Coordinates of C-alpha atoms in Angstrom, one line a residue:
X164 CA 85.8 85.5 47.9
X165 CA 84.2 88.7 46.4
X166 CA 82.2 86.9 43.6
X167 CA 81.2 84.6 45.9
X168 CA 79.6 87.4 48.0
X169 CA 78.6 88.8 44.7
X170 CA 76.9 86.0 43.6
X171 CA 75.2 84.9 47.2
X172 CA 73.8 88.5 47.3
X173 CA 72.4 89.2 43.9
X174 CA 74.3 92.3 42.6
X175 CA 74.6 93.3 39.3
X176 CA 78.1 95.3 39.1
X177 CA 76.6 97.0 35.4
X178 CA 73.6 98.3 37.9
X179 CA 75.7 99.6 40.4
X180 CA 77.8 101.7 37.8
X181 CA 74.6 102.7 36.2
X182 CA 73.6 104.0 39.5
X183 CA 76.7 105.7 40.5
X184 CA 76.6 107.5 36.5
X185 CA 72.8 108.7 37.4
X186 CA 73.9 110.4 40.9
X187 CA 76.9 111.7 39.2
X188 CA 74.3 113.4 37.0
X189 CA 72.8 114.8 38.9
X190 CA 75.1 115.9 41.9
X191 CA 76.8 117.8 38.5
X192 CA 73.2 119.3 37.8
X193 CA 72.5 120.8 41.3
X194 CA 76.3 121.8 42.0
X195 CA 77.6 122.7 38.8
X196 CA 74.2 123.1 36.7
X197 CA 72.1 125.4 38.9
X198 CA 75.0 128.2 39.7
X199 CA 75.9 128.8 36.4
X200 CA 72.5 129.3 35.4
X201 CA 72.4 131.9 38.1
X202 CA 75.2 133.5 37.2
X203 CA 75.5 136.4 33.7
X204 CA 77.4 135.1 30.7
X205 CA 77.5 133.0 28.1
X206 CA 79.8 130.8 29.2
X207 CA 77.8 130.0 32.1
X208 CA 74.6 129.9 30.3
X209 CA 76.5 127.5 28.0
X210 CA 78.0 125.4 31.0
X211 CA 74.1 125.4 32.2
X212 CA 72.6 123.7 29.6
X213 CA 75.5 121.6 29.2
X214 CA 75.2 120.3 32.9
X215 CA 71.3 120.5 32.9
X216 CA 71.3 117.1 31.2
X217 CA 72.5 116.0 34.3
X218 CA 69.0 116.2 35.2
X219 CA 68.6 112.9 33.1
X220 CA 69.8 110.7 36.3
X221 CA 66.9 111.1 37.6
X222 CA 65.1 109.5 35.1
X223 CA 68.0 106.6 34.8
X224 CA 66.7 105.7 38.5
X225 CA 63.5 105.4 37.6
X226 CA 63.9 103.0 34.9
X227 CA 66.7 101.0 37.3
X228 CA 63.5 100.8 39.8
X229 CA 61.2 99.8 37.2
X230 CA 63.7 96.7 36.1
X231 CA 64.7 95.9 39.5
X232 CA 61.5 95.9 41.0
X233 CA 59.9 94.1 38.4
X234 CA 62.8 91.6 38.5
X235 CA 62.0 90.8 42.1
X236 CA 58.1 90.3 41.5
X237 CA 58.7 88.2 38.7
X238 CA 61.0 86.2 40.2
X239 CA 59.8 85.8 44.1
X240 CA 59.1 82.2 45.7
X241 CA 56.6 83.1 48.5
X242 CA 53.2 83.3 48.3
X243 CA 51.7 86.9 47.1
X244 CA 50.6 88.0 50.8
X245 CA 53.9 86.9 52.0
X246 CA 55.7 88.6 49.4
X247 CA 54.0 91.8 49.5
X248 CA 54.9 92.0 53.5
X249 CA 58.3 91.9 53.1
X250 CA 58.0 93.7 50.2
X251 CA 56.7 96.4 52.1
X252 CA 58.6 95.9 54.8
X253 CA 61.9 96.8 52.9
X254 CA 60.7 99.9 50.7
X255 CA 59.5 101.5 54.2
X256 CA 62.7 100.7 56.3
X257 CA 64.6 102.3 53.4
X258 CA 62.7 105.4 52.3
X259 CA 60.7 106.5 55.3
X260 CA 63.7 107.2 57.8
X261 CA 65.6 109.8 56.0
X262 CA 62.2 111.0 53.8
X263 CA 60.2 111.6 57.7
X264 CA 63.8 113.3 59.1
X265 CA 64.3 115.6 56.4
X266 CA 60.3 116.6 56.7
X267 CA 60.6 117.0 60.1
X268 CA 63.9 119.2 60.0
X269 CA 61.8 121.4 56.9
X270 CA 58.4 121.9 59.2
X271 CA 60.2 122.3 62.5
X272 CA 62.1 125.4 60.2
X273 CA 58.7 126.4 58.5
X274 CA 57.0 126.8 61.9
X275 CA 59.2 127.8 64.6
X276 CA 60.7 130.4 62.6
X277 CA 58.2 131.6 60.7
X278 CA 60.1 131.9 57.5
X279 CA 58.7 132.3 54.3
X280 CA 61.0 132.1 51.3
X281 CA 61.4 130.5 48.3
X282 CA 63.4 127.9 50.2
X283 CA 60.9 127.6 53.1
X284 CA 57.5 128.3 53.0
X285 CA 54.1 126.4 53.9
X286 CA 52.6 126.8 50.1
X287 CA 52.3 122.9 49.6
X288 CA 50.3 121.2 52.4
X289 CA 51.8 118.7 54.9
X290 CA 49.1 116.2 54.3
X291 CA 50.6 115.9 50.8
X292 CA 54.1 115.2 51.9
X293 CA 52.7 112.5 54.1
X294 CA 50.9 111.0 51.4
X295 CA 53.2 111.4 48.6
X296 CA 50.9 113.5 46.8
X297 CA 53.0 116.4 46.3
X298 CA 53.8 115.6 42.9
X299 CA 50.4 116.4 41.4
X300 CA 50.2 119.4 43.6
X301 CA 53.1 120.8 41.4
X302 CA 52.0 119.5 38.6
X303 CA 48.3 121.6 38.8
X304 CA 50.6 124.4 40.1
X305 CA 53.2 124.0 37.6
X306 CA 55.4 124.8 40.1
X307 CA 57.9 122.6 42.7
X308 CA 56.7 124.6 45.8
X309 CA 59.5 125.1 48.7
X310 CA 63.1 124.6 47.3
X311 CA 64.0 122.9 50.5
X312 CA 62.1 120.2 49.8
X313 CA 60.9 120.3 46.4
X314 CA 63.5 117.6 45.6
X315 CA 60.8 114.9 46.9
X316 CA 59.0 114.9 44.2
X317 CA 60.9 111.8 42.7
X318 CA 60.6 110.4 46.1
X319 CA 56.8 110.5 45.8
X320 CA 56.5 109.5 42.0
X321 CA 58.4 106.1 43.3
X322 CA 56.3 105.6 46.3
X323 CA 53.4 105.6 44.1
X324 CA 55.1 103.0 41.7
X325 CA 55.5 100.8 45.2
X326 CA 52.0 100.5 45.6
X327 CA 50.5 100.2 42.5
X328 CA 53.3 98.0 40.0
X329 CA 53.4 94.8 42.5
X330 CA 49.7 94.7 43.4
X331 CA 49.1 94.8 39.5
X332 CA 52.0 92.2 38.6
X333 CA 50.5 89.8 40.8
X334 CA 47.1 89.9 39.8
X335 CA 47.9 89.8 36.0
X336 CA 49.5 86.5 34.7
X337 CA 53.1 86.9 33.7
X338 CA 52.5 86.2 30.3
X339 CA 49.8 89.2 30.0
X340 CA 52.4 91.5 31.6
X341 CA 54.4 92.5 28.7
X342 CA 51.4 93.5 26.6
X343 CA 49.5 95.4 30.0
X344 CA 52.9 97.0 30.4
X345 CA 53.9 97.8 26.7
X346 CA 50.0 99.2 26.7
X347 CA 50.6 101.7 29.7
X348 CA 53.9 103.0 28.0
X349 CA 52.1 104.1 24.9
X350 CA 49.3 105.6 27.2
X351 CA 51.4 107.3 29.0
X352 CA 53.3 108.8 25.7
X353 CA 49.9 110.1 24.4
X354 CA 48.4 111.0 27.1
X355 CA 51.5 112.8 27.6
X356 CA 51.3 114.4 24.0
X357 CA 47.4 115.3 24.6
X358 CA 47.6 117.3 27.5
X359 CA 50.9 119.4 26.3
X360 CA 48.5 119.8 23.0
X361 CA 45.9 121.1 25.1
X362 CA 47.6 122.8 27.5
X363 CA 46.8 126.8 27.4
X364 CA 50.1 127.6 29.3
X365 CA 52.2 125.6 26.8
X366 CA 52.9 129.7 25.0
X367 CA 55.0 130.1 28.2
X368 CA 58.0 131.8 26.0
X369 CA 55.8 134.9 25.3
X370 CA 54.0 135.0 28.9
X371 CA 56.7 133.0 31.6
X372 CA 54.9 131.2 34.4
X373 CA 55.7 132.7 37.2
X374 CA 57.6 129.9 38.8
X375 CA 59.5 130.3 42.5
X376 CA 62.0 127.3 42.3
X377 CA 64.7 127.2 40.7
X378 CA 64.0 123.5 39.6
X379 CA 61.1 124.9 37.3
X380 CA 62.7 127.9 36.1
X381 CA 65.4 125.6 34.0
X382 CA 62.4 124.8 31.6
X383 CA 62.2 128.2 30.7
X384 CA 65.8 128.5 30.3
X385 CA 65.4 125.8 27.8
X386 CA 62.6 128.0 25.9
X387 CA 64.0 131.3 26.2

């Protein structure tokens, strides 16, 4: 009976362990990770950048979304408008109810008490939140803004995936996919590579950024 539910609902068992290994990650990054690296010693500096691979399951997701999404694209039956409704449809009923809750509960904090902290503050606009722009705010910023929400920054980065990767898979003919894809990897390496070449802040060891999260200050525990 359960590989016939299995089967009937298209789950791969090797994708749902894959998953469970990348929240593992990082559930050991931000519990485990983070308060050693607040704490003195070398053991907990060592048990820091031990654990701050954990960060790494973040990344595993995004390359699970990439598969699975493309997956579905690749292989729908209904027509392209069709497709991209229900499409949609899903992404939206998954990701905007807890994403618009936990941006109400920060805001309603932010502005009713008037607190301004490194966990709460108003330094990155609303608008951006409700556009899933915040990512490029931190990136010109170099810097992931209120802790108490700087965690939707992945959140964002996927949202933008959403609405560009199926629009462009359907357009393109599947068998021009793997070259337009393989050609936007290598962009993004170099591009990547360029503007860390380029990049006048990149002598951060000798003159830290001043960063406020404690999500950006484990890159300069990895320079230090």
């Amino acid at each position: 009976m359960q590989q016939e539910i299995s089967l009937t609902t298209n789950r791969d068992i090797e994708l749902d362990g894959l998953r469970g290994l990348a929240v593992g990650m990082v559930l050991a990054w931000h519990f485990i990770g983070i308060p050693a690296w607040a704490t003195e010693g070398r053991a907990f500096q060592a048990l820091f950048r031990v654990f701050l691979l954990g960060g790494a399951g973040v990344n595993l997701f995004f390359v699970l979304s990439g598969f699975l999404i493309t997956r579905i694209v690749i292989s729908r039956k209904q027509s392209n408008t069709r497709f991209l409704i229900a499409f949609y449809a899903r992404r939206a009923l998954r990701i905007l109810p807890p994403y618009l809750l936990l941006g109400a509960v920060f805001w309603m904090i932010v502005w009713i008490s008037g607190v301004k902290n490194n966990v709460f503050n108003d330094q990155i606009s609303l608008w951006r939140f409700l556009t899933f722009s915040q990512n490029f705010w931190m990136a010109q910023n170099a810097s992931y803004g209120p802790d108490g929400i700087s965690v939707t920054w992945s959140v964002a980065i996927e949202e933008q995936y959403y609405l560009i990767f199926p629009i462009l898979a359907l357009v393109l003919p599947k068998s021009r996919l793997p070259v337009v894809l393989a050609c936007v990897a290598f962009t993004s390496v170099a591009w990547r590579a360029c503007v860390f070449a380029l990049d006048p802040s990149k002598d951060h060891v000798q003159n830290p950024i001043p960063f406020t999260s404690i999500e950006a200050r484990k890159l300069q525990a990895l320079t230090a």
